[in-house]
mmCIF file of C-alpha atoms in Angstrom:
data_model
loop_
_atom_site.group_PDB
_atom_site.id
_atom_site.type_symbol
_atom_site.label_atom_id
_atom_site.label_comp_id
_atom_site.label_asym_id
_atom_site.label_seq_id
_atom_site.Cartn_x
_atom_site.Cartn_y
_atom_site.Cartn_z
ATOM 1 C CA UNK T 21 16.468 23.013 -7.433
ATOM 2 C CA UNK T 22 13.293 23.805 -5.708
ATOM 3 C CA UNK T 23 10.272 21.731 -7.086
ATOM 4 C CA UNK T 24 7.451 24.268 -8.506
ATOM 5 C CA UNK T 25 5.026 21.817 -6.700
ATOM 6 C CA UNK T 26 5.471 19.139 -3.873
ATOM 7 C CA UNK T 27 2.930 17.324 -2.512
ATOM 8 C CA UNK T 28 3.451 15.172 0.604
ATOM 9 C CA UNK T 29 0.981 12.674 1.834
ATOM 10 C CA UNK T 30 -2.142 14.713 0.506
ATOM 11 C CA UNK T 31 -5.838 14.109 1.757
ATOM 12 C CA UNK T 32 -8.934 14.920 1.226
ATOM 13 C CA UNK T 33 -12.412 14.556 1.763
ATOM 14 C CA UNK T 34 -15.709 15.707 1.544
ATOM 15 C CA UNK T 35 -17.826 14.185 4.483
ATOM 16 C CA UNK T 36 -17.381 10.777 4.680
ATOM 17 C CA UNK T 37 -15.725 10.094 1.065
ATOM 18 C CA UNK T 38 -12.151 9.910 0.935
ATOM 19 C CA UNK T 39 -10.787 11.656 -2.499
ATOM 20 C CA UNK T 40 -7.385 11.999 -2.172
ATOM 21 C CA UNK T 41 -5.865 9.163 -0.245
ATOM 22 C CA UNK T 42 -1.994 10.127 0.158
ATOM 23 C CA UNK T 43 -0.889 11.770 -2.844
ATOM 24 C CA UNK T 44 3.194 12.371 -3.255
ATOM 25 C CA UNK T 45 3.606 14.195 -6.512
ATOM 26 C CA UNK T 46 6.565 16.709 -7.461
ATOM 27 C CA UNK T 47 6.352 18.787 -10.349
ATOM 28 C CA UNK T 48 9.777 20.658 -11.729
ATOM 29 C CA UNK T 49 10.492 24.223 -13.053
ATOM 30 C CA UNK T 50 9.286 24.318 -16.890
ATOM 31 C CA UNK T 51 7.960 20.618 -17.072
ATOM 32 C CA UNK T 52 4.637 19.440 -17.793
ATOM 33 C CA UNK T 53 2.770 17.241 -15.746
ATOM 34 C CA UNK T 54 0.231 15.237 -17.575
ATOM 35 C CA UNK T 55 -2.767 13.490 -14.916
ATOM 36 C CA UNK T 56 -4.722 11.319 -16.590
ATOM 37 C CA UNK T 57 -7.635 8.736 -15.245
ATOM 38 C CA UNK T 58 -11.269 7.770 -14.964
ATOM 39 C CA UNK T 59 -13.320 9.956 -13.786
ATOM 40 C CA UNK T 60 -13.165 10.460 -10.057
ATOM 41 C CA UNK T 61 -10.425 9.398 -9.615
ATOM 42 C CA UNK T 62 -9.537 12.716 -7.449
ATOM 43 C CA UNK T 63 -6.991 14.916 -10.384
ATOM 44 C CA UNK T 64 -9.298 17.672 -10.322
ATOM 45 C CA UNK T 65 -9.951 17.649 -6.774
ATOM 46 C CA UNK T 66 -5.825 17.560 -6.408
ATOM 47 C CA UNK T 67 -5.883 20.524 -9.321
ATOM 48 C CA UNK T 68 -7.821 22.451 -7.220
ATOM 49 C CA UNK T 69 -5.968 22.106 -3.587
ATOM 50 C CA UNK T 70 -2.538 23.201 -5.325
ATOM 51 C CA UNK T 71 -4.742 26.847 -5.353
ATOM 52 C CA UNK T 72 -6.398 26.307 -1.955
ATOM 53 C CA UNK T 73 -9.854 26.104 -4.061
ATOM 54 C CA UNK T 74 -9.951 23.409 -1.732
ATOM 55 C CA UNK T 75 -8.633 22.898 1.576
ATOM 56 C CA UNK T 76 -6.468 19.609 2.378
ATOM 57 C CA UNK T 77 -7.439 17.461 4.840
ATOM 58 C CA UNK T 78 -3.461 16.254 5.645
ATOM 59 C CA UNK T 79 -0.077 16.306 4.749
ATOM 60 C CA UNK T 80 1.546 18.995 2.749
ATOM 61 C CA UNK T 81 1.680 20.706 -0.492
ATOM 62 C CA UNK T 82 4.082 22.916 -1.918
ATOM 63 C CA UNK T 83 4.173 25.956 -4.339
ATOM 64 C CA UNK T 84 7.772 26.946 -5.162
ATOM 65 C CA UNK T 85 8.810 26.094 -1.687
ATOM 66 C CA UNK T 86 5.892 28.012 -0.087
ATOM 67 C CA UNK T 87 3.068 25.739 1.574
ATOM 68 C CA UNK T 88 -0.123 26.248 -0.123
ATOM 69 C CA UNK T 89 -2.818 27.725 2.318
ATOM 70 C CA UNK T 90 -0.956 27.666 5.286
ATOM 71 C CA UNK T 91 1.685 28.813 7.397
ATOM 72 C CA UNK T 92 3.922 26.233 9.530
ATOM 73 C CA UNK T 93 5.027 27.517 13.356
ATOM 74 C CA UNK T 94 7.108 24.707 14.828
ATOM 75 C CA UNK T 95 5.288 21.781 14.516
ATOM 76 C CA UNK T 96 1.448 23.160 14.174
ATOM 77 C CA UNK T 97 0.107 24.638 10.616
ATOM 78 C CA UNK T 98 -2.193 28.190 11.068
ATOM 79 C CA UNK T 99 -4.140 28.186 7.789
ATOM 80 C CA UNK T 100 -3.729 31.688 5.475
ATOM 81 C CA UNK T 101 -5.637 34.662 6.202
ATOM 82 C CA UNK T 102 -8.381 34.683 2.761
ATOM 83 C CA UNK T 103 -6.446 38.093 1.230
ATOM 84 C CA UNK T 104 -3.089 36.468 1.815
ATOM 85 C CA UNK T 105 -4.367 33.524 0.079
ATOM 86 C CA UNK T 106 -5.459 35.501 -2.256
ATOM 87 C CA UNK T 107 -1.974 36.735 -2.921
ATOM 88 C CA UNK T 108 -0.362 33.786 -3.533
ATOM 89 C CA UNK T 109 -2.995 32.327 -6.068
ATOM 90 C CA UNK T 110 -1.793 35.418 -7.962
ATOM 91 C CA UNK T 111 1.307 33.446 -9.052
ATOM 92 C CA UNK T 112 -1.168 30.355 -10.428
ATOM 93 C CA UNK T 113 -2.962 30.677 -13.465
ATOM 94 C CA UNK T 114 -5.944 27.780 -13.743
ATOM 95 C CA UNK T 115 -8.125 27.144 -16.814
ATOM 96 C CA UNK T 116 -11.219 24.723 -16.177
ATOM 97 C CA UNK T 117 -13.603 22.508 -18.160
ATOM 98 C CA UNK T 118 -15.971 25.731 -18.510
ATOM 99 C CA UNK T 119 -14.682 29.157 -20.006
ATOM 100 C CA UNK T 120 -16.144 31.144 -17.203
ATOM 101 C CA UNK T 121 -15.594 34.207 -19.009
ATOM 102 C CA UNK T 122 -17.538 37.316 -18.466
ATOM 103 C CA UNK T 123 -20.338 37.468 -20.702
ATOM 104 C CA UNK T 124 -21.039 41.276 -20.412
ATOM 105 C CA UNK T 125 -17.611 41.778 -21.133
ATOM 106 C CA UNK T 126 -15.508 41.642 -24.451
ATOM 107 C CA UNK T 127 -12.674 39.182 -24.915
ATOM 108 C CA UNK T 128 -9.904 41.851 -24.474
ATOM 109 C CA UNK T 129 -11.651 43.178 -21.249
ATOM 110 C CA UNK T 130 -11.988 39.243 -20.140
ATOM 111 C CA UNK T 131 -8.189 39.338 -20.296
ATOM 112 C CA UNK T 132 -7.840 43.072 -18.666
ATOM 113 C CA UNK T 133 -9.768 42.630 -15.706
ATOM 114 C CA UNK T 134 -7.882 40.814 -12.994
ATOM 115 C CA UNK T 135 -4.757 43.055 -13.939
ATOM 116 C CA UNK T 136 -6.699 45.890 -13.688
ATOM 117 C CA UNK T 137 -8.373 44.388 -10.229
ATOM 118 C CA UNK T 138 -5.994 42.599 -8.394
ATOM 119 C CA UNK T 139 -2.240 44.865 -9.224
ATOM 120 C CA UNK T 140 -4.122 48.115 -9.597
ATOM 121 C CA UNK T 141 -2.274 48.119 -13.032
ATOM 122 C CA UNK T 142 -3.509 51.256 -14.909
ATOM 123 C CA UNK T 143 -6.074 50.474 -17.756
ATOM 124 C CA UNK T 144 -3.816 50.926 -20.749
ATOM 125 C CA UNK T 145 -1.136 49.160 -19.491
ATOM 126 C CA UNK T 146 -3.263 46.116 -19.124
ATOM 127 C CA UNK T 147 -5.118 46.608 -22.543
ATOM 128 C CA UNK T 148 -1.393 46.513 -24.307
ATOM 129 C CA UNK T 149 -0.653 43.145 -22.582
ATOM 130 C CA UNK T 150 -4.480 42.014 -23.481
ATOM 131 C CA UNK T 151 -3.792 42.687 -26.423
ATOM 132 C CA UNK T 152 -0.459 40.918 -26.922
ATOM 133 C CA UNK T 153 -1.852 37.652 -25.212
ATOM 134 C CA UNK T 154 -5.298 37.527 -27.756
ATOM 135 C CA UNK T 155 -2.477 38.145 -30.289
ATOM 136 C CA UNK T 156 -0.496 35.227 -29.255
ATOM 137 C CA UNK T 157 -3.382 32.785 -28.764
ATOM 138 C CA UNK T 158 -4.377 33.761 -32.342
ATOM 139 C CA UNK T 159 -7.470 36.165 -31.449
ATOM 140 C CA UNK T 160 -6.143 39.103 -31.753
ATOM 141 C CA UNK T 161 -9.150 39.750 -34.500
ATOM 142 C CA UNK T 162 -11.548 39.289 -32.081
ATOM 143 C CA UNK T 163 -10.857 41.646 -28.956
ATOM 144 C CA UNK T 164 -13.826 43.133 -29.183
ATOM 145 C CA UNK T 165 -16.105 40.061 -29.352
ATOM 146 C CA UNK T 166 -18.048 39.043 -26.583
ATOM 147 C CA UNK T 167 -18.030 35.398 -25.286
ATOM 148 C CA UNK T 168 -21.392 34.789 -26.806
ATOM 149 C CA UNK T 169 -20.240 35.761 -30.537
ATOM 150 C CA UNK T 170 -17.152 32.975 -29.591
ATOM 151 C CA UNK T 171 -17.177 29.855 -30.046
ATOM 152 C CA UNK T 172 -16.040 27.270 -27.379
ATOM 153 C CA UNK T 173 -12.738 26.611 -28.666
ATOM 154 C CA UNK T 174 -11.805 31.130 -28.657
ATOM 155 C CA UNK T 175 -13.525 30.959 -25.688
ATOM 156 C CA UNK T 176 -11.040 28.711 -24.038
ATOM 157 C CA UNK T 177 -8.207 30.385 -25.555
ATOM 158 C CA UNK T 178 -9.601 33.943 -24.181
ATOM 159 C CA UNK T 179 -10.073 32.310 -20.911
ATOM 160 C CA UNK T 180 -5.882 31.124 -21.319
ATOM 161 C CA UNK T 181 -5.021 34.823 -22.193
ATOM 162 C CA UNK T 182 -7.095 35.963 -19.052
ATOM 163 C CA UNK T 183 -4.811 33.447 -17.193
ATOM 164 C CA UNK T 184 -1.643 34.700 -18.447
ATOM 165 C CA UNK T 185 -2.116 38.055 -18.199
ATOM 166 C CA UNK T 186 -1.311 37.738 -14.362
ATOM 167 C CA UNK T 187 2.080 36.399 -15.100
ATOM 168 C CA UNK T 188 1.732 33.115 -13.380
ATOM 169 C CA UNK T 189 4.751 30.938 -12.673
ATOM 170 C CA UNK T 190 2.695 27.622 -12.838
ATOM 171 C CA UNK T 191 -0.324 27.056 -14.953
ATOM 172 C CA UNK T 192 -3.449 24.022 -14.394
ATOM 173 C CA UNK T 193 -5.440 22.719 -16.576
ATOM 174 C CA UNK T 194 -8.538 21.246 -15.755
ATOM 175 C CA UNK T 195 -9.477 19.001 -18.845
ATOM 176 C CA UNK T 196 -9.099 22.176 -20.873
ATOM 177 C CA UNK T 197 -10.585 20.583 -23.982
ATOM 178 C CA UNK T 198 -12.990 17.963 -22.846
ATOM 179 C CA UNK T 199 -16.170 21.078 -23.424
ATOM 180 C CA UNK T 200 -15.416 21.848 -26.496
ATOM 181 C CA UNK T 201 -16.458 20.283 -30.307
ATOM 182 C CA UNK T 202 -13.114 17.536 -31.697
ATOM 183 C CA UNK T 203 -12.412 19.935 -34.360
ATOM 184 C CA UNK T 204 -11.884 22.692 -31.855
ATOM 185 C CA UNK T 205 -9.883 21.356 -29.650
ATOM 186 C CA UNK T 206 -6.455 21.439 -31.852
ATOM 187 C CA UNK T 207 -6.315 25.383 -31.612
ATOM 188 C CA UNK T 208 -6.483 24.905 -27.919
ATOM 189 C CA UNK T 209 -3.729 22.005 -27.743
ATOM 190 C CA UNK T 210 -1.693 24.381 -29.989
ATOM 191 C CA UNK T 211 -1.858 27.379 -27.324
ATOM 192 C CA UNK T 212 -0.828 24.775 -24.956
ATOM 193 C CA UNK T 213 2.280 23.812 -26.840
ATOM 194 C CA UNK T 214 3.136 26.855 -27.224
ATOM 195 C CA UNK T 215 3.308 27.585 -23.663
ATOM 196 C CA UNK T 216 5.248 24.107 -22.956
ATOM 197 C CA UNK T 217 7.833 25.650 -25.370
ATOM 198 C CA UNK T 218 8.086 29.582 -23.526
ATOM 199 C CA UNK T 219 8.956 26.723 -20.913
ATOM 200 C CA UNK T 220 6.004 27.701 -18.668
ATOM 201 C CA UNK T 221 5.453 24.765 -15.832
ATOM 202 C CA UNK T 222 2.096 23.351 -16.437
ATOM 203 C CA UNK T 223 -0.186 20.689 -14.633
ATOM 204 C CA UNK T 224 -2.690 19.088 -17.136
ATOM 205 C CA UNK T 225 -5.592 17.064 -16.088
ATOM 206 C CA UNK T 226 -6.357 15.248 -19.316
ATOM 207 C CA UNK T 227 -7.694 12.980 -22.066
ATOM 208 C CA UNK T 228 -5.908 14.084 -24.507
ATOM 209 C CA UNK T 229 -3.009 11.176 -24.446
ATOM 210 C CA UNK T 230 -1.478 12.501 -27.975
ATOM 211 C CA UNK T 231 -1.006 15.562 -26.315
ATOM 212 C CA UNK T 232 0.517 13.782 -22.711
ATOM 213 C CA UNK T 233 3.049 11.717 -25.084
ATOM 214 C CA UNK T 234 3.685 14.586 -27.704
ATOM 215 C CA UNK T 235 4.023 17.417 -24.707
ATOM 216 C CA UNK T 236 4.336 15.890 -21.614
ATOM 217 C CA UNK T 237 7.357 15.472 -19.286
ATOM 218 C CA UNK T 238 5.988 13.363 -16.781
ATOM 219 C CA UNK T 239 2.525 11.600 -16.790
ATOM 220 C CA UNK T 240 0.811 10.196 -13.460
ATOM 221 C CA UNK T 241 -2.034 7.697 -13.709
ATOM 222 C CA UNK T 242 -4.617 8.259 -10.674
ATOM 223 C CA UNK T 243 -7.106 5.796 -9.656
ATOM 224 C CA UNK T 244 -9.652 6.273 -6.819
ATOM 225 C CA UNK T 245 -7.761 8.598 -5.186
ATOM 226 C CA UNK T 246 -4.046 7.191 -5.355
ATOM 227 C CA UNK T 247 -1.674 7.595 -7.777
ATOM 228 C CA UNK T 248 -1.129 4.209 -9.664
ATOM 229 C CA UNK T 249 1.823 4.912 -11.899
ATOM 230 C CA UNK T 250 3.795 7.570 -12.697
ATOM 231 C CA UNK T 251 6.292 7.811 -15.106
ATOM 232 C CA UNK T 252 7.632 9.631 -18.694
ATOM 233 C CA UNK T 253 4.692 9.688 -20.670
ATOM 234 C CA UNK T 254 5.688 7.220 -23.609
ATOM 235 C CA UNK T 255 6.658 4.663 -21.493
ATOM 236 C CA UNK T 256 3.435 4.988 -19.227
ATOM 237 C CA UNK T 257 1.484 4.674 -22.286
ATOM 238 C CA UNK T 258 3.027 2.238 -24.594
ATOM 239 C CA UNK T 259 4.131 0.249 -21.635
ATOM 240 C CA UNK T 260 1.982 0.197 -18.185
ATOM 241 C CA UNK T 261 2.994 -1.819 -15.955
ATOM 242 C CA UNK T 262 0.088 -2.159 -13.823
ATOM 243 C CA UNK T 263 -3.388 -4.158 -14.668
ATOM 244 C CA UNK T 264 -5.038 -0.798 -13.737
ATOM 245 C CA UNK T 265 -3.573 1.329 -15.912
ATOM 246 C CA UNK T 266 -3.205 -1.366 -18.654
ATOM 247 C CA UNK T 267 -7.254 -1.601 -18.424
ATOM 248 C CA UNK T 268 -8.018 2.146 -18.864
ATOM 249 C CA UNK T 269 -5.724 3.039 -21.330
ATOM 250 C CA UNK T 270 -6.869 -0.072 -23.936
ATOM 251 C CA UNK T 271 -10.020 1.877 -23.447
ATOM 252 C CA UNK T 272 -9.027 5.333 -24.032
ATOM 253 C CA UNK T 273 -5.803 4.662 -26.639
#
């Protein structure tokens, strides 16, 4: 079975500072991949070179047996026109820290636009499936709210919606929750669930370890740009093996 995402020997850097130091990471079909760890410690820089938001520096990563970015001739990679990029993010949703919704548009117009945009599907097609996707993240009440009359934890859950509605095959998560008020952030774990259940592969950058341990499949611990551990979540969590990952989870558990 073809891994949804492979990475092979990753790297990057901005300038002079090494992020990513040689990440291996495979990700299967319909599992969720918790990464957790201290800040900087590179998982959102990975999150975002899985979608060529940022270009690698070396080695090789993998979207459902497609490289990511590039194209590979014999032995030399020719990096991806920007509109055939653009093609293949199609296939990846991603949901960040912030909503970045469209504040002069509603919530079901949020979710209609890249549709609408990107497949040139017709405006009332894409309103039905808006529609559906508010419904199923519980907002179907507020379609036609804009982001400002939302609060942050509907705002997240419109900006999920938006992300669905181009039928991804793999969905990332950057810290999803860590914006929003603790009494928001269940609705927005719920969504998630609900997804992990529909069997839709996911890549979560996290704090939320309830969520890793409830949810997860497999759990990787980063730390200054390497992956530390890896493992199932439970036993990552209720039984690190190494000092680093014993000393930020006492602090975080």
């Amino acid at each position: 079975m073809t891994a949804m995402v492979k990475a092979e020997g990753v790297h990057k850097s901005f300038g002079a500072v090494e992020v990513l130091k040689g990440i291996d990471i495979e990700v299967a079909p319909r599992e969720v991949f918790c990464l957790v760890g201290p800040s900087g410690s590179g998982k959102s820089t990975f999150l975002r070179c899985i979608n060529h938001l940022e270009k690698i520096n070396a080695g090789r990563l993998y979207v459902d047996g497609e490289l990511v970015g590039y194209r590979q001739q014999g032995e030399k990679l020719y990096e991806l026109r920007d509109s055939e990029v653009a093609l293949k993010r199609r296939d990846i949703g991603m949901v960040f820290q912030r909503f970045n919704l469209f504040p002069h548009m509603t919530a079901v117009e949020n979710v209609m636009e890249a549709p609408v945009q990107v497949k040139r599907e017709s405006r009332a097609s894409a309103r039905a499936r808006a529609e559906r996707l508010l419904d199923r993240v519980g907002l179907s009440d507020k379609a036609g709210n804009y982001p400002s009359q939302l609060s942050g934890g509907q705002q997240q859950r419109v900006a999920i919606a938006r992300a669905l509605a181009m039928e991804p095959k793999l969905m990332l998560f950057d810290e999803p929750t860590s914006a929003l008020d603790p009494e928001l952030v269940g609705d927005v774990l719920d969504v998630m669930r609900d997804l992990a259940s529909d069997g839709m592969t996911m890549i979560v950058v996290t704090h939320e370890m309830g969520f890793a341990r409830e949810v997860g499949d497999a759990l990787v611990f980063m730390d200054d740009g390497v992956v530390v551990e890896s493992g199932h979540p439970r036993d990552v969590l209720t039984a690190p093996r190494h000092e680093r990952t014993k000393a930020f989870l006492s602090k975080v558990l």
